[in-house]
Amino acid sequence: MRTTRKLRNIGILAHVDAGKTTVTERILYVTGTTYKRGEVHHGTTVTDFDPQERERGITISAAAVSCDWRGCRVNLIDTPGHVDFAGEVERALRVLDGAVAVFDAVAGVEPQSESVWRRADRHGVPRLAFVNKLDRAGADLDRAVESIRTRLGVVPLAVQLPIGREDGFTGVVDLVRMRALTWDDGLREGPVPAELSDEAVRRRRLLAETVASLHPLALEEYADRPELSERTLVTALRELTLSREAVVVLCGSAYRNRGIEPLLDAVVAYLPGPADLPAVRGEWRGERRERPADPAAPFAALAFKVSTGTGGRLTFLRVYSGTLEKGASVYDAVAGRTERVGRILHVQADRYDELDRAGAGDIVAVAGLKAARAGATLCAPAEPLVLEPPDAAEPVVSVAVEARRRTDAGRLAGALARLVEEEPSLVVRTDAETGQTLLSGMGELQLEVAVERVRRVHGLEVAVGRPRVTYRETVGRGVSGVLYRHVKQDGGAGQYAVVTIDVAPLESGFAFGSAVTGGRVPREYVAAVEAGCRDALAEGPLGHEVTGLRVTLTDGATHPKDSSEPAFRTAGRLALREALRRCAMVLLEPMSEVTVTTPDDAVGPVLGDLAARRGRVTGSAGASGSTVLTAVVPLAELFGYATGLRGRTRGRAGFTTRPAGYAPATG
């Protein structure tokens, strides 16, 4: 095992088609991990190994690979760029120490780029930026860097200057070392070209000024002489990256294999290893506990992915502390059970090599765990703790699925259960009114991919109903003084609970409070009333989950013998149901922010179609002969939008979506 200082756990993050997977493939090629360059358009990539990924040309599942560079082991996760698979990104970010955000040199920061950047902010993940596709027509590093500054609100520190433009892009000037790096058949290093010398000096001085304004030690050196040494600059860039006060920006063309070596150098130089980060924190029975990134500490790991394939059920782990050995028993602190690790596997996309042990900082897969799910904490049985799991996104789109043959109903149920185990952002439930089996997820594409997987992997013929969205309802106008008496006597102990509640609108979520005085309702019964009210939120008068309300318990009454917590929970549930029937309820529908990039001559038809879909345009900007439109559209109106947009623009327009919360239904 390597020391934790010689490990880098990084992710590749980006918008769809920014070149994430190509960057990953070139990293594997440059480091000698693979001997042939994989191409997305040829379906020969290492990380996009699933047949659907190769057919669609997109990343669907986060894939883990590793390579060696400058004496460091780099564990790398290639994440999806499509918003429908944001759950994969969320789980990856939870276990990463750093990331490389890839941006298109023509488009700059795109909607999903911004979305994954914000997710990384929430997890406190230090990042580098790589501006890709500098060989494309219209590529502009300065414009891309400015979009990073304005759209992401960070200080970009460009450490390279391109040599050549668009199709003539041949290399970069390293502004830290003031050397030229060019690529022909391979990497060559030499002096800065004479025609770029003045510009390189100017940009080096600007870089030094910006770094000095952010870093105290760099400022001391800069005050003595108006420049920074290479050593000081590297140290300052690393510390600014770790503190997330700034982001180092590199550039290149992954497709043409230009810029990958300096990107790897930057990963090793600027991004953190496990030892550079604070000890991971967990909890056990209300007590806060920490685990350092030390192979000798008690074992603790987070399961972030479950996969079932030809190799059986595999659980992917990030080991935070301690050492895991083959055959060891581990405690699942979430499920409360002990399991035995059969095998430990080093993961290389869809290939695995067996290991005897894994230590702090490692990302591995283990076989033999029967029940551990994504988000579970595995730890030493004698030193239990629970680590914070990744956030689970709320599904907003549903389809009805059923087996075409009745005899396959049981097999379909098992296939869907396995699907949900592997992708926690999917939810399977049975509609109480229709009896239909509903598969819910983050978007139409995710559901399409999931159903196709059931067909291919499990050999089932599945009928799919039209996707339907998940509505909510909220309180438009509240009520006061709703009295409910729950009195039941059927022999033996009875049930007695009297409650009076007020219901008022709330901007979001649910809040409960008590204004009862004089002990008319004991504290434990107040908690039972709250639990009953939460039960009632599952279905409101309009038939949907209720949100956006505040309930206040204002009065109540008890019986010395017949009152109990179950009685007050029932009273709370039925009181809120009665109150909601008296309220003015508002139906809410999920909204999506849609960003459409269309040629200028097709703006009119695109705007007309958005208006027909009840869309509200929120922004418009020109970019290189095209127009970027932003609109908020009801999710229910977006089914089939891709086909309609292609027809209206002759296939020249593209769009992306991301969830935009709920709003009152207007149609």
XYZ file of C-alpha atoms in Angstrom:
667
model
C 0.000 0.000 0.000
C 1.161 3.525 -0.756
C 1.303 6.265 1.840
C -1.730 8.540 1.847
C 0.486 11.409 0.634
C 1.080 9.473 -2.566
C -2.626 9.074 -3.324
C -4.973 11.356 -5.270
C -8.684 10.553 -5.372
C -10.158 12.778 -8.061
C -13.266 13.033 -10.192
C -13.775 14.365 -13.703
C -16.773 16.732 -13.739
C -18.389 18.530 -16.673
C -21.378 19.344 -18.818
C -22.479 16.851 -21.474
C -20.041 16.783 -24.449
C -17.378 18.912 -22.753
C -14.984 15.980 -23.154
C -14.833 14.347 -19.708
C -14.527 10.799 -20.947
C -11.962 11.733 -23.598
C -9.874 13.465 -20.914
C -10.074 10.292 -18.810
C -9.081 8.100 -21.761
C -6.077 10.299 -22.552
C -4.974 10.218 -18.915
C -4.991 6.420 -19.028
C -3.088 6.471 -22.317
C -0.447 9.029 -21.263
C 0.243 7.189 -17.997
C 0.728 3.890 -19.837
C -2.314 2.305 -18.224
C -3.747 1.614 -21.687
C -1.844 1.211 -24.939
C -4.520 2.433 -27.309
C -6.464 5.667 -27.217
C -10.175 4.981 -26.661
C -12.652 7.103 -28.615
C -16.199 7.951 -27.538
C -17.471 8.076 -31.126
C -15.960 4.658 -31.867
C -17.356 3.064 -28.695
C -13.866 1.969 -27.604
C -13.508 3.838 -24.293
C -12.459 2.106 -21.090
C -14.790 3.939 -18.710
C -17.910 3.941 -20.917
C -17.989 0.154 -21.076
C -21.739 -0.383 -20.744
C -23.363 -1.165 -24.147
C -25.895 1.643 -23.673
C -23.109 4.138 -22.935
C -21.334 3.192 -26.133
C -24.505 3.299 -28.210
C -25.663 6.651 -26.843
C -22.201 8.232 -26.640
C -22.760 9.449 -23.058
C -21.601 8.443 -19.587
C -24.409 6.871 -17.564
C -22.623 5.363 -14.562
C -19.623 6.706 -12.679
C -16.649 4.493 -13.522
C -13.546 4.110 -11.362
C -10.057 3.680 -12.844
C -6.546 4.297 -11.563
C -3.103 5.107 -12.921
C 0.371 6.103 -11.743
C 2.025 9.477 -12.349
C 5.151 11.001 -10.822
C 5.185 8.351 -8.077
C 1.536 8.954 -7.143
C -1.403 6.599 -7.509
C -4.307 8.536 -9.034
C -7.721 6.995 -8.397
C -10.060 8.624 -10.885
C -13.850 8.564 -11.236
C -15.367 9.583 -14.587
C -18.820 10.963 -13.762
C -21.904 11.463 -15.967
C -22.598 14.904 -17.391
C -26.322 14.537 -18.043
C -28.579 15.996 -15.346
C -30.691 12.818 -15.209
C -27.702 11.021 -13.687
C -26.828 13.683 -11.113
C -27.208 11.075 -8.357
C -24.080 9.324 -9.654
C -22.193 12.619 -9.463
C -23.453 13.258 -5.924
C -22.275 9.871 -4.674
C -18.886 10.279 -6.355
C -18.327 13.754 -4.895
C -19.033 12.387 -1.422
C -15.927 10.183 -1.558
C -13.523 12.317 -3.624
C -10.700 14.485 -2.300
C -10.386 16.666 -5.404
C -11.763 17.102 -8.901
C -10.986 18.343 -12.395
C -13.796 20.386 -13.928
C -13.706 20.230 -17.726
C -15.072 23.142 -19.758
C -15.651 23.533 -23.493
C -13.378 26.281 -24.872
C -16.203 27.490 -27.134
C -19.176 27.292 -24.762
C -17.392 28.072 -21.467
C -19.441 27.387 -18.343
C -22.629 25.552 -19.338
C -25.669 24.835 -17.141
C -24.651 21.375 -15.965
C -21.069 22.588 -15.465
C -22.453 25.119 -13.027
C -24.673 22.529 -11.367
C -21.856 20.051 -10.664
C -19.620 22.932 -9.540
C -22.204 23.915 -6.920
C -22.446 20.293 -5.803
C -18.677 20.194 -5.358
C -18.912 23.438 -3.345
C -21.373 21.781 -0.950
C -18.959 18.905 -0.418
C -15.937 21.217 -0.040
C -14.023 19.513 -2.868
C -10.955 21.438 -4.166
C -10.867 21.668 -7.976
C -8.732 22.387 -11.000
C -10.272 23.680 -14.231
C -9.316 22.275 -17.634
C -10.505 24.244 -20.665
C -10.809 21.588 -23.360
C -11.263 21.629 -27.144
C -8.969 24.566 -27.847
C -8.575 23.176 -31.382
C -12.236 23.917 -32.236
C -13.398 26.841 -34.354
C -14.407 29.677 -32.039
C -12.341 28.393 -29.099
C -11.234 31.189 -26.779
C -9.422 30.537 -23.498
C -9.874 34.099 -22.200
C -13.622 33.992 -22.779
C -13.885 30.619 -21.056
C -11.845 31.905 -18.090
C -14.079 34.960 -17.824
C -17.190 32.743 -17.792
C -15.613 30.786 -14.914
C -15.146 34.062 -13.057
C -18.645 35.435 -13.683
C -20.790 32.286 -13.724
C -19.100 30.401 -10.884
C -18.040 33.355 -8.738
C -14.458 32.130 -8.238
C -11.026 33.606 -8.910
C -9.550 31.780 -11.934
C -5.753 31.544 -12.098
C -4.767 30.737 -15.686
C -1.305 29.149 -15.536
C -0.994 28.511 -19.269
C -1.048 30.511 -22.508
C -2.136 28.702 -25.711
C 0.302 28.433 -28.596
C -1.741 28.858 -31.768
C -5.483 29.245 -32.214
C -8.255 26.862 -33.212
C -6.948 24.313 -35.762
C -3.447 25.758 -35.318
C -3.347 25.029 -31.581
C -0.112 23.112 -30.976
C 0.777 23.602 -27.326
C 0.916 25.879 -24.293
C 3.292 28.170 -22.483
C 3.698 27.097 -18.854
C 3.525 30.461 -17.067
C 4.818 29.008 -13.784
C 8.112 27.753 -15.247
C 8.053 30.001 -18.349
C 8.625 27.104 -20.711
C 6.837 26.110 -23.928
C 5.188 22.683 -24.124
C 4.279 21.474 -27.608
C 2.861 18.226 -28.931
C 3.534 16.582 -32.261
C 4.246 12.873 -31.944
C 4.792 13.470 -28.239
C 5.489 16.144 -25.661
C 8.377 18.498 -26.317
C 9.669 21.193 -23.992
C 11.545 24.301 -25.078
C 11.870 28.053 -24.700
C 8.890 30.378 -25.069
C 8.393 31.315 -28.762
C 9.676 34.808 -29.496
C 6.328 35.994 -30.833
C 4.664 35.083 -27.511
C 7.428 36.269 -25.198
C 5.946 39.673 -24.334
C 2.439 38.252 -23.862
C 3.779 35.430 -21.675
C 5.672 37.918 -19.479
C 2.565 40.085 -19.167
C 0.393 37.125 -18.167
C 3.015 35.798 -15.747
C 3.061 39.208 -14.047
C -0.756 39.295 -13.916
C -0.792 35.780 -12.415
C 1.757 36.825 -9.780
C -0.257 39.952 -8.900
C -3.451 37.981 -8.425
C -1.766 35.276 -6.347
C -0.029 37.909 -4.169
C -3.360 39.598 -3.506
C -4.733 36.324 -2.135
C -1.762 34.695 -0.397
C 0.084 36.444 2.492
C 3.494 34.770 1.996
C 3.388 35.407 -1.731
C 2.558 39.040 -0.988
C 5.684 39.378 1.187
C 7.903 38.166 -1.645
C 6.051 40.231 -4.232
C 6.501 43.368 -2.133
C 10.308 42.974 -2.306
C 10.369 42.481 -6.083
C 7.489 42.562 -8.612
C 7.602 38.845 -9.415
C 7.321 35.477 -7.695
C 9.751 32.570 -7.776
C 8.563 29.273 -9.202
C 8.724 27.646 -5.761
C 6.668 30.365 -4.083
C 4.129 30.367 -6.894
C 3.652 26.578 -6.771
C 3.261 26.639 -2.980
C 0.739 29.478 -3.151
C -1.245 27.852 -5.970
C -1.503 24.631 -3.969
C -2.629 26.367 -0.793
C -5.161 28.530 -2.646
C -6.519 25.390 -4.322
C -6.832 23.517 -1.020
C -8.593 26.467 0.636
C -10.813 26.882 -2.469
C -10.012 30.614 -2.559
C -9.074 30.286 -6.219
C -9.008 27.709 -9.002
C -6.014 26.900 -11.197
C -6.973 26.884 -14.899
C -5.186 24.752 -17.492
C -6.031 24.187 -21.137
C -5.599 21.790 -24.031
C -7.270 19.475 -26.508
C -7.863 16.011 -25.080
C -8.960 14.624 -28.445
C -5.599 15.593 -29.972
C -3.744 14.461 -26.851
C -2.491 17.972 -26.038
C -2.329 19.281 -22.483
C -2.776 16.010 -20.574
C 0.721 15.698 -19.049
C 0.671 19.185 -17.445
C -2.863 18.469 -16.227
C -1.585 15.354 -14.449
C 1.333 17.368 -13.047
C -1.179 19.860 -11.661
C -3.273 17.074 -10.110
C -0.215 15.831 -8.221
C 1.076 19.310 -7.349
C -2.093 21.151 -6.370
C -4.884 18.740 -5.421
C -4.949 17.161 -1.961
C -4.193 13.633 -0.896
C -6.117 11.987 1.955
C -3.469 13.129 4.454
C -4.005 16.785 3.477
C -7.642 16.767 4.566
C -9.152 16.885 8.069
C -10.065 13.625 9.770
C -13.424 12.330 8.602
C -16.213 12.867 11.128
C -18.983 10.484 12.050
C -21.442 9.837 14.819
C -22.404 6.945 17.025
C -25.396 7.166 19.370
C -25.192 10.930 19.600
C -21.419 11.023 20.128
C -19.224 12.720 17.510
C -16.222 10.657 16.457
C -13.284 11.254 14.111
C -11.160 8.930 12.026
C -7.779 10.110 10.670
C -6.479 8.962 7.273
C -4.153 6.504 8.991
C -3.834 2.801 8.041
C -3.262 2.003 11.740
C -6.514 3.673 12.910
C -9.783 1.747 13.392
C -11.302 0.775 10.047
C -14.026 3.010 8.582
C -15.290 3.164 4.992
C -18.282 4.519 3.098
C -20.096 2.427 0.496
C -20.946 4.732 -2.406
C -22.006 2.350 -5.164
C -23.403 -1.168 -5.608
C -23.036 -3.021 -8.899
C -24.221 -6.439 -9.996
C -22.667 -8.021 -13.059
C -20.870 -11.117 -14.240
C -18.592 -10.896 -11.211
C -21.536 -10.965 -8.804
C -22.553 -8.283 -6.327
C -19.818 -5.705 -5.782
C -19.844 -2.901 -3.217
C -17.597 0.085 -3.978
C -15.900 1.598 -0.925
C -13.875 4.649 -0.049
C -11.656 3.645 2.857
C -11.256 6.648 5.155
C -9.202 5.080 7.942
C -7.648 1.821 8.993
C -6.888 -1.220 6.872
C -9.295 -3.739 5.376
C -8.017 -7.264 4.831
C -9.491 -10.050 2.734
C -11.755 -12.264 4.834
C -12.264 -9.630 7.548
C -15.584 -9.054 9.300
C -16.995 -5.529 9.067
C -19.932 -3.922 10.805
C -22.604 -2.185 8.737
C -23.460 0.599 11.170
C -26.549 1.659 9.211
C -28.151 -1.790 8.887
C -26.822 -2.958 12.269
C -25.329 -6.216 11.027
C -21.904 -7.799 10.617
C -20.764 -9.129 7.250
C -17.662 -10.839 5.927
C -15.567 -9.453 3.077
C -14.891 -12.231 0.590
C -12.609 -10.459 -1.884
C -11.029 -7.004 -2.236
C -10.738 -5.792 -5.815
C -8.729 -3.072 -7.501
C -11.150 -1.556 -10.035
C -10.269 -0.635 -13.598
C -13.708 0.200 -15.076
C -15.140 -3.265 -15.854
C -11.936 -5.160 -14.984
C -10.823 -6.203 -11.511
C -7.591 -7.387 -9.889
C -7.612 -9.037 -6.484
C -5.882 -7.400 -3.524
C -4.962 -8.765 -0.109
C -5.745 -5.497 1.671
C -6.824 -1.886 1.206
C -5.746 1.025 3.369
C -6.815 4.552 4.257
C -7.442 6.612 1.129
C -8.049 3.669 -1.201
C -11.091 3.294 -3.436
C -11.843 -0.390 -4.009
C -14.673 -2.815 -4.621
C -15.429 -5.724 -2.292
C -17.317 -8.936 -2.944
C -19.218 -10.950 -0.374
C -21.378 -8.248 1.239
C -25.003 -9.301 0.928
C -26.932 -6.320 2.292
C -24.745 -3.198 2.345
C -26.265 -0.435 0.226
C -24.950 2.825 -1.175
C -24.585 5.214 1.768
C -23.790 2.509 4.316
C -20.877 2.925 6.738
C -18.665 -0.142 7.154
C -16.418 -0.084 10.197
C -14.528 -2.146 12.741
C -17.081 -4.017 14.893
C -15.407 -2.769 18.073
C -15.264 0.888 16.909
C -18.625 1.682 15.277
C -19.612 5.013 13.749
C -21.927 6.300 11.032
C -20.521 8.578 8.313
C -22.729 11.104 6.555
C -24.217 9.408 3.468
C -24.599 11.117 0.069
C -27.754 13.169 -0.374
C -30.570 11.348 -2.145
C -32.307 13.345 -4.863
C -36.099 13.364 -4.922
C -37.479 11.678 -8.078
C -39.811 13.807 -10.196
C -40.757 11.644 -13.204
C -42.573 8.301 -13.181
C -43.486 5.598 -15.670
C -45.822 2.664 -15.194
C -44.053 -0.646 -15.891
C -45.472 -4.127 -16.147
C -44.347 -7.470 -17.532
C -45.976 -8.351 -20.840
C -46.339 -11.931 -19.629
C -48.069 -12.462 -16.305
C -45.662 -15.274 -15.477
C -42.799 -12.738 -15.507
C -44.325 -10.502 -12.806
C -42.132 -11.986 -10.076
C -38.973 -11.720 -12.188
C -39.792 -8.078 -12.975
C -40.161 -7.283 -9.270
C -36.724 -8.784 -8.604
C -35.166 -6.950 -11.547
C -36.571 -3.616 -10.366
C -35.355 -4.251 -6.811
C -31.836 -4.871 -8.125
C -32.077 -1.749 -10.282
C -32.984 0.427 -7.286
C -30.187 -1.117 -5.234
C -27.666 -0.082 -7.896
C -29.196 3.366 -8.520
C -30.651 4.840 -5.294
C -32.141 7.848 -7.132
C -34.657 5.428 -8.680
C -37.747 4.533 -6.641
C -40.206 1.699 -7.200
C -43.646 1.814 -5.624
C -47.162 0.541 -6.187
C -49.884 3.090 -6.853
C -52.547 2.531 -4.199
C -55.373 3.635 -6.515
C -54.445 1.936 -9.786
C -52.319 -0.964 -8.571
C -49.692 -0.055 -11.178
C -45.989 -0.507 -10.497
C -44.400 2.923 -10.867
C -40.712 3.491 -11.554
C -39.663 7.036 -10.623
C -36.436 8.901 -11.327
C -34.772 12.196 -12.111
C -35.691 12.415 -15.791
C -37.035 10.782 -18.890
C -33.616 9.635 -20.129
C -32.752 7.976 -16.828
C -36.002 6.004 -16.884
C -35.487 5.048 -20.526
C -32.010 3.729 -19.719
C -33.292 1.856 -16.651
C -36.095 0.117 -18.543
C -33.725 -0.832 -21.361
C -31.374 -2.331 -18.775
C -34.206 -4.499 -17.418
C -34.895 -5.716 -20.938
C -31.275 -6.477 -21.807
C -29.810 -7.748 -18.558
C -32.805 -9.711 -17.318
C -34.328 -10.680 -20.677
C -37.773 -9.394 -19.772
C -40.401 -7.990 -22.106
C -41.649 -4.854 -20.359
C -44.579 -2.600 -21.231
C -44.051 1.050 -20.294
C -46.752 3.669 -19.772
C -46.322 7.351 -20.603
C -44.096 9.128 -18.067
C -46.004 11.096 -15.492
C -44.707 13.718 -13.132
C -44.954 13.753 -9.356
C -47.222 16.569 -8.215
C -47.415 18.160 -4.786
C -50.033 20.262 -3.091
C -49.718 23.117 -0.658
C -51.876 25.382 1.479
C -53.005 28.532 -0.294
C -55.166 29.820 2.561
C -55.044 28.346 6.057
C -57.654 27.741 8.762
C -57.754 28.218 12.525
C -59.333 26.451 15.453
C -59.904 23.018 13.897
C -61.092 20.812 16.775
C -60.879 17.052 16.513
C -62.025 14.553 19.145
C -60.743 11.008 18.935
C -62.807 8.982 21.383
C -63.053 5.227 21.055
C -64.367 2.662 23.557
C -64.704 -0.992 22.537
C -64.049 -2.864 25.757
C -60.859 -2.719 27.792
C -58.646 0.337 27.549
C -60.142 3.062 25.404
C -58.631 5.822 23.268
C -59.132 9.475 24.113
C -57.445 12.470 22.541
C -58.731 15.968 21.816
C -56.671 18.420 19.778
C -57.195 21.872 18.295
C -54.875 22.993 15.509
C -54.219 25.975 13.237
C -52.854 25.522 9.713
C -51.032 28.307 7.848
C -49.079 28.485 4.569
C -45.282 28.122 4.689
C -42.823 28.914 1.915
C -41.530 25.343 1.814
C -41.413 22.160 3.835
C -43.326 21.444 7.039
C -43.121 23.059 10.464
C -44.878 22.093 13.677
C -45.227 24.061 16.875
C -47.192 23.999 20.104
C -48.888 26.949 21.779
C -50.586 24.854 24.480
C -50.209 26.225 27.987
C -50.956 24.921 31.442
C -49.941 21.337 30.615
C -53.268 20.583 28.941
C -51.367 18.334 26.520
C -48.274 16.614 27.997
C -45.000 16.924 26.081
C -44.935 13.292 24.950
C -48.438 13.689 23.496
C -47.368 16.858 21.648
C -44.651 14.802 19.907
C -47.275 12.176 19.032
C -49.517 14.863 17.493
C -46.598 16.037 15.359
C -45.945 12.463 14.213
C -49.615 12.099 13.294
C -49.533 15.335 11.296
C -46.501 14.079 9.391
C -48.433 10.905 8.607
C -51.214 13.012 7.103
C -48.802 14.756 4.713
C -48.536 11.613 2.581
C -51.774 12.437 0.754
C -53.786 15.661 0.751
C -57.298 16.471 -0.479
C -56.053 16.629 -4.091
C -54.459 13.194 -3.847
C -50.785 14.249 -3.653
C -48.094 14.705 -1.018
C -48.541 17.925 0.962
C -45.785 20.483 1.533
C -45.485 24.144 2.470
C -47.511 24.401 5.676
C -47.148 25.208 9.341
C -49.280 23.407 11.945
C -49.709 24.827 15.426
C -51.269 22.842 18.268
C -53.287 25.422 20.211
C -55.325 23.325 22.670
C -56.258 19.828 23.681
C -57.627 17.595 26.367
C -56.662 14.269 27.918
C -58.313 11.474 29.883
C -56.562 10.109 32.991
C -56.856 6.475 31.805
C -57.667 6.373 28.092
C -55.171 8.897 26.696
C -52.004 7.529 25.081
C -49.404 8.399 22.455
C -51.105 6.219 19.776
C -54.415 7.990 20.481
C -52.870 11.449 20.073
C -50.985 10.360 16.954
C -54.279 9.239 15.428
C -55.939 12.479 16.517
C -53.129 14.540 14.957
C -53.400 12.680 11.656
C -57.172 12.960 11.406
C -57.227 16.576 12.638
C -54.809 17.663 9.918
C -56.759 15.767 7.279
C -59.920 17.575 8.340
C -58.096 20.927 8.414
C -56.694 20.420 4.908
C -60.183 19.727 3.575
C -61.200 23.169 4.884
C -58.094 24.929 3.512
C -57.771 26.376 0.029
C -55.301 23.936 -1.514
C -52.994 24.697 -4.450
C -51.670 22.044 -6.842
C -47.895 22.253 -7.424
C -46.071 20.827 -10.408
C -42.325 20.240 -10.855
C -40.523 22.794 -12.996
C -37.336 22.531 -15.039
C -34.873 25.180 -16.105
C -34.272 24.601 -19.807
C -31.245 26.026 -21.613
C -31.571 25.891 -25.398
C -28.682 26.693 -27.733
C -30.121 27.395 -31.179
C -29.010 29.056 -34.425
C -30.162 32.663 -34.690
C -32.536 31.884 -37.574
C -34.468 29.364 -35.458
C -35.017 31.527 -32.358
C -38.614 32.376 -33.318
C -39.870 28.771 -33.657
C -38.042 27.760 -30.454
C -39.598 30.631 -28.477
C -43.043 29.811 -29.878
C -42.680 26.172 -28.850
C -41.544 27.131 -25.348
C -44.581 29.404 -24.978
C -46.876 26.593 -26.156
C -45.364 24.412 -23.430
C -46.230 27.037 -20.790
C -42.590 28.082 -20.558
C -41.428 31.402 -19.135
C -38.270 32.751 -20.789
C -35.845 34.079 -18.176
C -32.782 34.915 -20.233
C -31.280 35.284 -23.702
C -27.666 35.712 -24.804
C -25.750 35.571 -28.069
C -22.756 33.297 -28.521
C -20.798 32.743 -31.753
C -23.680 32.980 -34.238
C -26.161 31.227 -31.992
C -28.549 32.243 -29.247
C -28.730 30.713 -25.780
C -32.251 30.838 -24.340
C -33.073 30.062 -20.724
C -36.644 29.265 -19.689
C -38.538 27.716 -16.813
C -40.946 25.080 -18.134
C -43.315 22.643 -16.382
C -41.675 19.216 -16.424
C -44.892 17.638 -17.698
C -44.543 19.688 -20.893
C -41.016 18.493 -21.678
C -41.780 14.920 -22.635
C -40.846 14.537 -26.277
C -39.171 17.952 -26.350
C -35.926 16.603 -27.823
C -37.733 15.280 -30.900
C -39.736 18.485 -31.338
C -36.651 20.689 -31.003
C -34.738 18.657 -33.578
C -37.640 18.991 -36.018
C -37.951 22.768 -35.591
C -34.235 23.454 -35.982
C -33.236 20.689 -38.445
C -31.196 19.060 -35.726
C -28.997 22.111 -35.164
C -30.201 23.023 -31.660
C -29.491 21.349 -28.371
C -30.834 21.719 -24.873
C -30.180 20.774 -21.282
C -32.462 20.761 -18.256
C -32.102 20.806 -14.526
C -34.707 20.724 -11.723
C -36.099 24.129 -10.738
C -38.355 23.208 -7.813
C -42.158 23.330 -7.741
C -44.615 26.036 -8.762
C -48.435 26.339 -8.853
C -49.875 24.404 -11.785
C -51.265 26.667 -14.494
C -52.500 24.227 -17.100
